[in-house]
Short mmCIF file of C-alpha atoms in Angstrom, two decimals:
data_model
loop_
_atom_site.label_atom_id
_atom_site.label_comp_id
_atom_site.label_asym_id
_atom_site.label_seq_id
_atom_site.Cartn_x
_atom_site.Cartn_y
_atom_site.Cartn_z
CA UNK A 1 44.73 -66.21 17.07
CA UNK A 2 45.89 -64.19 14.05
CA UNK A 3 44.26 -62.67 11.00
CA UNK A 4 44.62 -60.11 8.23
CA UNK A 5 43.89 -56.45 8.84
CA UNK A 6 43.25 -54.13 5.90
CA UNK A 7 44.17 -50.54 6.73
CA UNK A 8 42.92 -47.80 4.40
CA UNK A 9 43.92 -44.18 4.96
CA UNK A 10 42.64 -41.19 3.00
CA UNK A 11 45.03 -38.59 1.66
CA UNK A 12 43.77 -35.81 3.93
CA UNK A 13 41.66 -36.47 7.02
CA UNK A 14 39.63 -33.84 8.84
CA UNK A 15 39.48 -34.32 12.60
CA UNK A 16 37.65 -32.30 15.25
CA UNK A 17 39.14 -33.68 18.48
CA UNK A 18 42.74 -33.73 19.74
CA UNK A 19 42.66 -37.30 21.10
CA UNK A 20 42.86 -39.58 18.06
CA UNK A 21 42.28 -43.30 17.93
CA UNK A 22 42.90 -45.51 14.93
CA UNK A 23 39.21 -45.75 14.07
CA UNK A 24 39.06 -41.94 13.81
CA UNK A 25 41.44 -41.77 10.87
CA UNK A 26 41.40 -45.21 9.19
CA UNK A 27 39.00 -47.63 7.58
CA UNK A 28 39.63 -51.05 9.05
CA UNK A 29 38.62 -54.50 7.94
CA UNK A 30 39.61 -57.76 9.60
CA UNK A 31 38.50 -61.36 9.42
CA UNK A 32 38.61 -61.60 13.23
CA UNK A 33 35.98 -59.37 14.92
CA UNK A 34 37.72 -59.51 18.31
CA UNK A 35 41.00 -58.28 16.87
CA UNK A 36 39.21 -55.58 14.91
CA UNK A 37 37.54 -54.33 18.08
CA UNK A 38 40.87 -54.09 19.91
CA UNK A 39 42.66 -52.44 17.03
CA UNK A 40 40.02 -49.78 16.47
CA UNK A 41 40.60 -48.16 19.87
CA UNK A 42 44.42 -48.06 19.70
CA UNK A 43 45.53 -44.49 20.58
CA UNK A 44 47.42 -42.85 17.72
CA UNK A 45 48.36 -39.39 18.94
CA UNK A 46 47.21 -36.42 21.00
CA UNK A 47 47.34 -32.98 19.43
CA UNK A 48 47.49 -29.61 21.11
CA UNK A 49 43.80 -28.69 21.62
CA UNK A 50 44.42 -24.97 21.00
CA UNK A 51 46.59 -25.35 17.90
CA UNK A 52 44.59 -26.32 14.83
CA UNK A 53 46.64 -27.08 11.74
CA UNK A 54 47.90 -29.80 9.43
CA UNK A 55 50.10 -32.66 10.58
CA UNK A 56 51.85 -35.20 8.39
CA UNK A 57 51.94 -38.81 9.56
CA UNK A 58 53.23 -42.05 8.07
CA UNK A 59 51.23 -45.22 7.61
CA UNK A 60 54.26 -47.14 8.87
CA UNK A 61 53.87 -45.43 12.25
CA UNK A 62 50.35 -46.85 12.43
CA UNK A 63 51.61 -50.27 11.41
CA UNK A 64 54.20 -50.17 14.22
CA UNK A 65 51.50 -49.20 16.75
CA UNK A 66 49.27 -52.06 15.67
CA UNK A 67 52.06 -54.62 15.66
CA UNK A 68 53.00 -53.71 19.21
CA UNK A 69 49.46 -54.60 20.28
CA UNK A 70 48.89 -57.48 17.87
CA UNK A 71 52.27 -59.07 16.93
CA UNK A 72 50.69 -61.98 15.07
CA UNK A 73 48.43 -59.81 12.96
CA UNK A 74 49.21 -59.38 9.25
CA UNK A 75 48.61 -55.78 8.18
CA UNK A 76 47.86 -54.72 4.60
CA UNK A 77 47.98 -50.91 4.20
CA UNK A 78 46.03 -49.38 1.33
CA UNK A 79 46.60 -45.87 -0.02
CA UNK A 80 49.33 -43.26 0.32
CA UNK A 81 52.39 -44.05 2.48
CA UNK A 82 51.98 -40.64 4.14
CA UNK A 83 48.80 -38.82 5.04
CA UNK A 84 47.74 -35.47 6.49
CA UNK A 85 45.69 -34.82 9.60
CA UNK A 86 43.81 -31.54 9.31
CA UNK A 87 42.87 -30.56 12.84
CA UNK A 88 40.00 -28.08 12.98
CA UNK A 89 38.48 -27.08 16.29
CA UNK A 90 35.19 -26.28 14.57
CA UNK A 91 35.13 -22.76 16.00
CA UNK A 92 33.07 -20.50 13.76
CA UNK A 93 34.56 -17.11 12.81
CA UNK A 94 32.82 -13.86 13.66
CA UNK A 95 29.75 -13.54 11.36
CA UNK A 96 30.57 -9.90 10.59
CA UNK A 97 34.17 -10.76 9.68
CA UNK A 98 32.99 -13.64 7.47
CA UNK A 99 30.48 -11.35 5.73
CA UNK A 100 33.19 -8.76 5.07
CA UNK A 101 35.54 -11.37 3.62
CA UNK A 102 32.82 -12.75 1.32
CA UNK A 103 31.91 -9.22 0.21
CA UNK A 104 35.51 -8.29 -0.55
CA UNK A 105 36.10 -11.50 -2.52
CA UNK A 106 32.89 -10.96 -4.52
CA UNK A 107 33.83 -7.35 -5.34
CA UNK A 108 37.35 -8.33 -6.38
CA UNK A 109 36.04 -11.16 -8.55
CA UNK A 110 33.39 -8.98 -10.17
CA UNK A 111 35.53 -5.95 -10.96
CA UNK A 112 38.55 -8.10 -11.80
CA UNK A 113 36.53 -10.13 -14.30
CA UNK A 114 34.98 -6.96 -15.77
CA UNK A 115 38.41 -5.37 -16.13
CA UNK A 116 39.79 -8.49 -17.84
CA UNK A 117 36.91 -8.57 -20.33
CA UNK A 118 37.26 -4.86 -21.11
CA UNK A 119 41.02 -5.07 -21.64
CA UNK A 120 40.55 -8.10 -23.92
CA UNK A 121 37.96 -6.23 -25.97
CA UNK A 122 40.30 -3.26 -26.26
CA UNK A 123 43.23 -5.46 -27.27
CA UNK A 124 41.32 -7.01 -30.18
CA UNK A 125 39.49 -3.72 -30.87
CA UNK A 126 36.15 -5.48 -30.96
CA UNK A 127 34.24 -2.17 -31.10
CA UNK A 128 35.81 -1.25 -34.44
CA UNK A 129 35.25 -4.79 -35.71
CA UNK A 130 31.55 -4.67 -34.88
CA UNK A 131 31.27 -1.24 -36.48
CA UNK A 132 32.85 -2.46 -39.69
CA UNK A 133 30.68 -5.57 -39.83
CA UNK A 134 27.52 -3.55 -39.20
CA UNK A 135 28.42 -1.02 -41.91
CA UNK A 136 29.25 -3.69 -44.47
CA UNK A 137 26.05 -5.66 -43.82
CA UNK A 138 23.53 -2.82 -43.44
CA UNK A 139 25.19 0.02 -45.31
CA UNK A 140 24.67 2.35 -42.34
CA UNK A 141 27.19 3.72 -39.88
CA UNK A 142 27.08 2.00 -36.53
CA UNK A 143 26.00 4.02 -33.51
CA UNK A 144 27.90 1.73 -31.15
CA UNK A 145 24.67 0.28 -29.73
CA UNK A 146 23.47 -2.23 -32.31
CA UNK A 147 22.24 -5.82 -32.35
CA UNK A 148 25.88 -6.96 -32.52
CA UNK A 149 26.84 -5.34 -29.23
CA UNK A 150 23.61 -6.50 -27.60
CA UNK A 151 24.04 -10.10 -28.77
CA UNK A 152 27.69 -10.12 -27.73
CA UNK A 153 26.86 -8.87 -24.23
CA UNK A 154 24.06 -11.38 -23.70
CA UNK A 155 26.07 -14.23 -25.18
CA UNK A 156 29.02 -13.42 -22.95
CA UNK A 157 26.90 -13.67 -19.81
CA UNK A 158 25.16 -16.86 -20.93
CA UNK A 159 28.48 -18.39 -21.97
CA UNK A 160 29.98 -17.69 -18.55
CA UNK A 161 27.00 -19.34 -16.84
CA UNK A 162 27.28 -22.45 -19.01
CA UNK A 163 31.04 -22.60 -18.63
CA UNK A 164 30.97 -22.44 -14.83
CA UNK A 165 27.91 -24.74 -14.77
CA UNK A 166 26.58 -22.95 -11.75
CA UNK A 167 23.92 -20.36 -11.02
CA UNK A 168 23.21 -19.56 -7.39
CA UNK A 169 22.75 -22.87 -5.60
CA UNK A 170 21.75 -24.70 -8.78
CA UNK A 171 23.95 -26.58 -11.23
CA UNK A 172 23.01 -26.83 -14.87
CA UNK A 173 24.39 -30.37 -15.17
CA UNK A 174 25.54 -33.07 -12.78
CA UNK A 175 29.19 -32.61 -13.78
CA UNK A 176 31.54 -30.85 -11.36
CA UNK A 177 32.01 -27.18 -12.14
CA UNK A 178 35.37 -25.88 -13.42
CA UNK A 179 35.81 -24.13 -10.08
CA UNK A 180 35.32 -27.42 -8.22
CA UNK A 181 37.85 -29.12 -10.49
CA UNK A 182 40.40 -26.38 -9.92
CA UNK A 183 39.82 -26.49 -6.16
CA UNK A 184 40.42 -30.25 -6.10
CA UNK A 185 43.63 -29.79 -8.12
CA UNK A 186 44.68 -27.06 -5.70
CA UNK A 187 43.97 -29.30 -2.70
CA UNK A 188 45.97 -32.15 -4.27
CA UNK A 189 48.91 -29.80 -4.90
CA UNK A 190 48.74 -28.47 -1.33
CA UNK A 191 48.69 -32.00 0.12
CA UNK A 192 51.65 -33.02 -2.05
CA UNK A 193 53.61 -29.93 -1.02
CA UNK A 194 52.92 -30.52 2.69
CA UNK A 195 54.05 -34.15 2.49
CA UNK A 196 57.18 -33.30 0.51
CA UNK A 197 58.09 -30.45 2.88
CA UNK A 198 57.64 -32.73 5.87
CA UNK A 199 59.86 -35.37 4.27
CA UNK A 200 62.53 -32.79 3.46
CA UNK A 201 62.42 -31.54 7.05
CA UNK A 202 63.02 -35.03 8.40
CA UNK A 203 65.92 -35.56 5.99
CA UNK A 204 67.59 -32.35 7.14
#
């Protein structure tokens, strides 16, 4: 008895256990339930339990494993030819260490952003510009603390909130935030680099 097996693999798969079967990393669909049941439990690999990390595998390796068990089965792979197994033991870091890291990142982001805004304002000499505008409009010399400076400061904060589309745990709209977009682009670039490095290693 033969059938068609559709094999879909995601680009990057998070796993929590070292003993991996096909059903742990792939989405399977087959017209023959008995074959599907046998294929799902095919062992794929066993990782070192104490060495979490990222491992590159090829879909063709999975096809070879399946064909050894089911020679008459037609296999249709869907997705990338190579994929990444991200093995995470699930061990939580020390709460104090995690708190310190979050605090340091927040401080760096806050003071780094403040420094960038201040240097930009100095580069364009926005203080002098506001002073000139205030003098021309009102006929009085600006004290440096006028409605222009106040509006600019408030507008800058509100603009940042709208741009990042995020305030605390709430999002202003249902769209992904710019940070989420950049993180997804970063993840895609990391996955591509890992696959290409693995391929280069095999060629050497």
